[in-house]
Coordinates of C-alpha atoms in Angstrom, one line a residue:
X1 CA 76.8 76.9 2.6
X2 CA 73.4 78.0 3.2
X3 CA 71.7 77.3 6.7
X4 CA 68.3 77.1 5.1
X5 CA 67.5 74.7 1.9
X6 CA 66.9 76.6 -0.9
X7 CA 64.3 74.6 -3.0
X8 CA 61.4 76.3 -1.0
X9 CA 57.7 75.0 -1.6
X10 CA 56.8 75.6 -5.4
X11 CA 53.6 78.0 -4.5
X12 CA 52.3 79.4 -7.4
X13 CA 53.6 82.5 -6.1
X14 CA 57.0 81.7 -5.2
X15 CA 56.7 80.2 -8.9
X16 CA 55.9 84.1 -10.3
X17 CA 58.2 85.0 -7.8
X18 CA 61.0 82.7 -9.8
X19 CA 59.8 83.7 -13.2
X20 CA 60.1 87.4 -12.7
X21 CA 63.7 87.0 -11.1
X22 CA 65.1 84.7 -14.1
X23 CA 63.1 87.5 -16.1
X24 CA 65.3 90.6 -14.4
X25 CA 68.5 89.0 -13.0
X26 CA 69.4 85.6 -15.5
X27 CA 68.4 83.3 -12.4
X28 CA 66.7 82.8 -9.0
X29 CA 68.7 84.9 -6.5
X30 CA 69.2 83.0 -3.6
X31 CA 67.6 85.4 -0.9
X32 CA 64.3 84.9 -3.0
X33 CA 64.6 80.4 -2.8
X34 CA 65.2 81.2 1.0
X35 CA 62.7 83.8 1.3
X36 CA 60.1 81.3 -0.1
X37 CA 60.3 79.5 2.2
X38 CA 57.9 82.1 4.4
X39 CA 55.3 83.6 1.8
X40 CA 54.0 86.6 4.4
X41 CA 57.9 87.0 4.9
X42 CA 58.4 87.1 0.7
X43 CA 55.7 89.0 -0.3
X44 CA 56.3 91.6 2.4
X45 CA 60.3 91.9 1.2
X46 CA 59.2 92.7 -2.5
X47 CA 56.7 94.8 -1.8
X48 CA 59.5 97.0 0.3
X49 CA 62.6 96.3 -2.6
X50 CA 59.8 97.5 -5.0
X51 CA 59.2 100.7 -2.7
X52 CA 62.9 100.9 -2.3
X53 CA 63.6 101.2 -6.0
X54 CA 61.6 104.0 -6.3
X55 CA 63.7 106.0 -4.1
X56 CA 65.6 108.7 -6.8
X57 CA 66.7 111.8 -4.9
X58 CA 70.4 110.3 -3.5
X59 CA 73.2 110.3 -7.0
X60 CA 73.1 106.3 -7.9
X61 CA 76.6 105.9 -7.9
X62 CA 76.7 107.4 -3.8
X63 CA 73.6 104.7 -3.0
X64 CA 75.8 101.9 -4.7
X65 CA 78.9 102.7 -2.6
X66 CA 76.7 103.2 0.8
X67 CA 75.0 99.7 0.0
X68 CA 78.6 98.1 -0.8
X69 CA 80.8 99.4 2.0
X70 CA 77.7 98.6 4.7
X71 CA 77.9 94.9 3.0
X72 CA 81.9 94.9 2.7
X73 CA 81.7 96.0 6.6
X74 CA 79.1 93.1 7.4
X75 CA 81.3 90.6 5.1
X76 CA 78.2 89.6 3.2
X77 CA 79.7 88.1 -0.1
X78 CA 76.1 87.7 -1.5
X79 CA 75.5 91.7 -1.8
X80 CA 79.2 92.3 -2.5
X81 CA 78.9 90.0 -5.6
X82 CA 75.2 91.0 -6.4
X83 CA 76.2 94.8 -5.5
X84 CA 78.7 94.6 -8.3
X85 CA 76.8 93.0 -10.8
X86 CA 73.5 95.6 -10.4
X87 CA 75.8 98.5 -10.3
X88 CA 78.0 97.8 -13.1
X89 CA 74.8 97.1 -15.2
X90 CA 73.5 100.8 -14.2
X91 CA 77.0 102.1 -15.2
X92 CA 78.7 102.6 -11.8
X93 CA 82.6 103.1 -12.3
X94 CA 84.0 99.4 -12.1
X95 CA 87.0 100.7 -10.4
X96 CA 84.8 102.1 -7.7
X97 CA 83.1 99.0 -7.0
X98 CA 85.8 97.2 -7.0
X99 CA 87.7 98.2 -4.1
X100 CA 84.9 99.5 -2.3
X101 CA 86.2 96.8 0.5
X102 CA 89.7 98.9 0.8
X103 CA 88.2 102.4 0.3
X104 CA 90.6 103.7 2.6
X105 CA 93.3 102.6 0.8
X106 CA 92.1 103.3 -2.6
X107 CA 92.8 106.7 -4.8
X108 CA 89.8 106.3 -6.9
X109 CA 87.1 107.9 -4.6
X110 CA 86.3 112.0 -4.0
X111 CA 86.0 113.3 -0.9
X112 CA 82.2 113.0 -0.7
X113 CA 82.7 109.0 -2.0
X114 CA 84.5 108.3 1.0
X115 CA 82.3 110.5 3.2
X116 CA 79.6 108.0 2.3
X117 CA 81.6 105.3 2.9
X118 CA 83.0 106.4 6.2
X119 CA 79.3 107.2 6.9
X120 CA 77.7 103.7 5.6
X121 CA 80.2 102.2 7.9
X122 CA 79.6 104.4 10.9
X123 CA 76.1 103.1 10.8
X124 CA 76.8 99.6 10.0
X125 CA 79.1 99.5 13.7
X126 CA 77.3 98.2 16.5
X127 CA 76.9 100.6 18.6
X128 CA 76.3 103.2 15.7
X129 CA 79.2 105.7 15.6
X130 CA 78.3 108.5 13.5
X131 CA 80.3 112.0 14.3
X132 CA 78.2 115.1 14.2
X133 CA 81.2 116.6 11.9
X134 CA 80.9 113.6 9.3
X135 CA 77.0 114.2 9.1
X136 CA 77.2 117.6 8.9
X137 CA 79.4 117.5 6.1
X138 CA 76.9 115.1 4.3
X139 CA 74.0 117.3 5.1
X140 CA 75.7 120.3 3.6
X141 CA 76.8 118.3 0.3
X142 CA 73.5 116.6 -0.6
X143 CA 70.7 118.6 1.5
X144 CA 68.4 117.1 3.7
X145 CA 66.3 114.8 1.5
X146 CA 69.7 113.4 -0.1
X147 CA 70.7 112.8 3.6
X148 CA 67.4 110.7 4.6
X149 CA 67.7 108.7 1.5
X150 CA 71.5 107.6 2.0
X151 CA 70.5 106.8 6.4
X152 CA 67.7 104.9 4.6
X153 CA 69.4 103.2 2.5
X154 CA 71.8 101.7 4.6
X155 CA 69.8 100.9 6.9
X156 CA 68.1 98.8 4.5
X157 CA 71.3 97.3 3.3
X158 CA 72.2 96.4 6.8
X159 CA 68.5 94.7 7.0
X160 CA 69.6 92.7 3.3
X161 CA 73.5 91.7 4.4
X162 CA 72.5 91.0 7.9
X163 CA 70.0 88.7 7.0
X164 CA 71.9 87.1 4.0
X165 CA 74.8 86.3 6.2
X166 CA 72.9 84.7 9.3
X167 CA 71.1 82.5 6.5
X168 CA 74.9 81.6 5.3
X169 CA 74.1 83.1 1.5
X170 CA 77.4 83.6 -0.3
X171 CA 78.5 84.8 -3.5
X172 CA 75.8 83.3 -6.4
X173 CA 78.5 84.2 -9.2
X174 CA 77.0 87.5 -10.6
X175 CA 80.6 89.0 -10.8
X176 CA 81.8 86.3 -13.4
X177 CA 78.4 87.6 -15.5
X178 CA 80.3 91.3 -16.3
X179 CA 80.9 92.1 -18.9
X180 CA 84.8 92.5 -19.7
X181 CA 85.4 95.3 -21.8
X182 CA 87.3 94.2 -25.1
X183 CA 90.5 96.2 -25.9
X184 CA 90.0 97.7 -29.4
X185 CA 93.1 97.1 -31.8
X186 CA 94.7 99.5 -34.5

C-alpha cells in the first residue's frame, strides 16, 4: 500500500498533468498522483523523463533490460509491471521481459543481454560493484556513447525504483493490459 495518498491537490497543472497521462498510458500512473503532491518536485521529474526519452544512441531492447534488471534487483513491482507494459508496446521480445528477474537462469538472452544485465545489477548493489572486465566488454560492444547512455540510464532507473519503493508503489496492473497474441487456426 502506498505511504503517501495518492489523490494529490487537483492544481491545474497536476490536472494537465492527469490528462496527458490518461492521454499516453490509459490512466494516471501512480508515481505522477504521488508526485503531485510536490509541484517543483513534479514538474522538475517530467521535465527530466521528457529529456530522458530523447536519449537514442543505446539499442531499445538493451535500455529495456538495464531498466528492468536494476528494478527486478531493487524489487520495485511498479517499474517491473510498467517496464513490461512500455516495452512490450515498443516491441521488446516478451520472453525477454519476462524473465528478466531470473536472467541467470534463463536461455533467452545473448551474451551482450546478460552483460547488461550483470552490468545494471553491478550498479544497482550498494556499494557499486562494477568489474573493469565487465565494462570493458561493454565499452568494446557498444562504443563509448552506447556505454554513457546504458550508466545513465540505470542510474536513472535506480533514481525511479528507489523512489517508487520507499513511497510503497506497487504493481498498477499494466501487465494484465498486454496484449495476448491469438493462436491463428487452419
Amino acid at each position: 500500500m502506498a505511504r503517501i495518498s495518492l489523490t494529490p491537490p487537483r492544481t491545474l497543472f497536476y490536472r494537465m498533468t492527469e490528462w496527458y497521462s490518461k492521454r499516453v498510458y490509459g490512466d494516471v500512473l501512480d508515481p505522477v498522483k504521488a508526485l503531485g503532491h510536490n509541484a517543483r518536485v513534479m514538474r522538475a521529474d517530467l521535465r527530466f523523463e521528457l529529456a530522458v526519452a530523447k536519449w537514442n544512441t543505446l539499442d531499445p531492447s538493451l535500455k529495456a533490460l538495464a531498466e528492468m534488471a536494476a528494478a527486478a534487483s531493487i524489487g520495485c513491482s511498479w517499474r517491473m509491471d510498467f517496464g513490461y507494459w512500455a516495452n512490450r508496446r515498443e516491441g521488446i521480445d516478451a520472453d525477454k521481459l519476462h524473465d528478466v528477474p531470473v536472467w541467470h537462469e534463463s536461455a533467452v538472452y545473448t551474451p551482450l543481454e546478460r552483460d547488461v544485465m550483470e552490468y545494471a545489477e553491478a550498479m544497482t548493489a550498494n556499494p557499486p560493484r562494477v568489474e573493469d572486465e565487465l565494462a570493458e566488454r561493454l565499452l568494446s560492444a557498444l562504443g563509448e556513447a552506447a556505454f554513457v547512455e546504458l550508466t545513465a540510464m540505470v542510474a536513472v532507473e535506480n533514481l525511479r525504483s528507489r523512489m517508487n519503493a520507499a513511497l510503497g508503489l506497487t504493481s498498477q496492473g499494466f501487465k494484465d493490459h498486454c496484449e495476448v497474441p491469438q493462436r491463428v487456426t487452419g
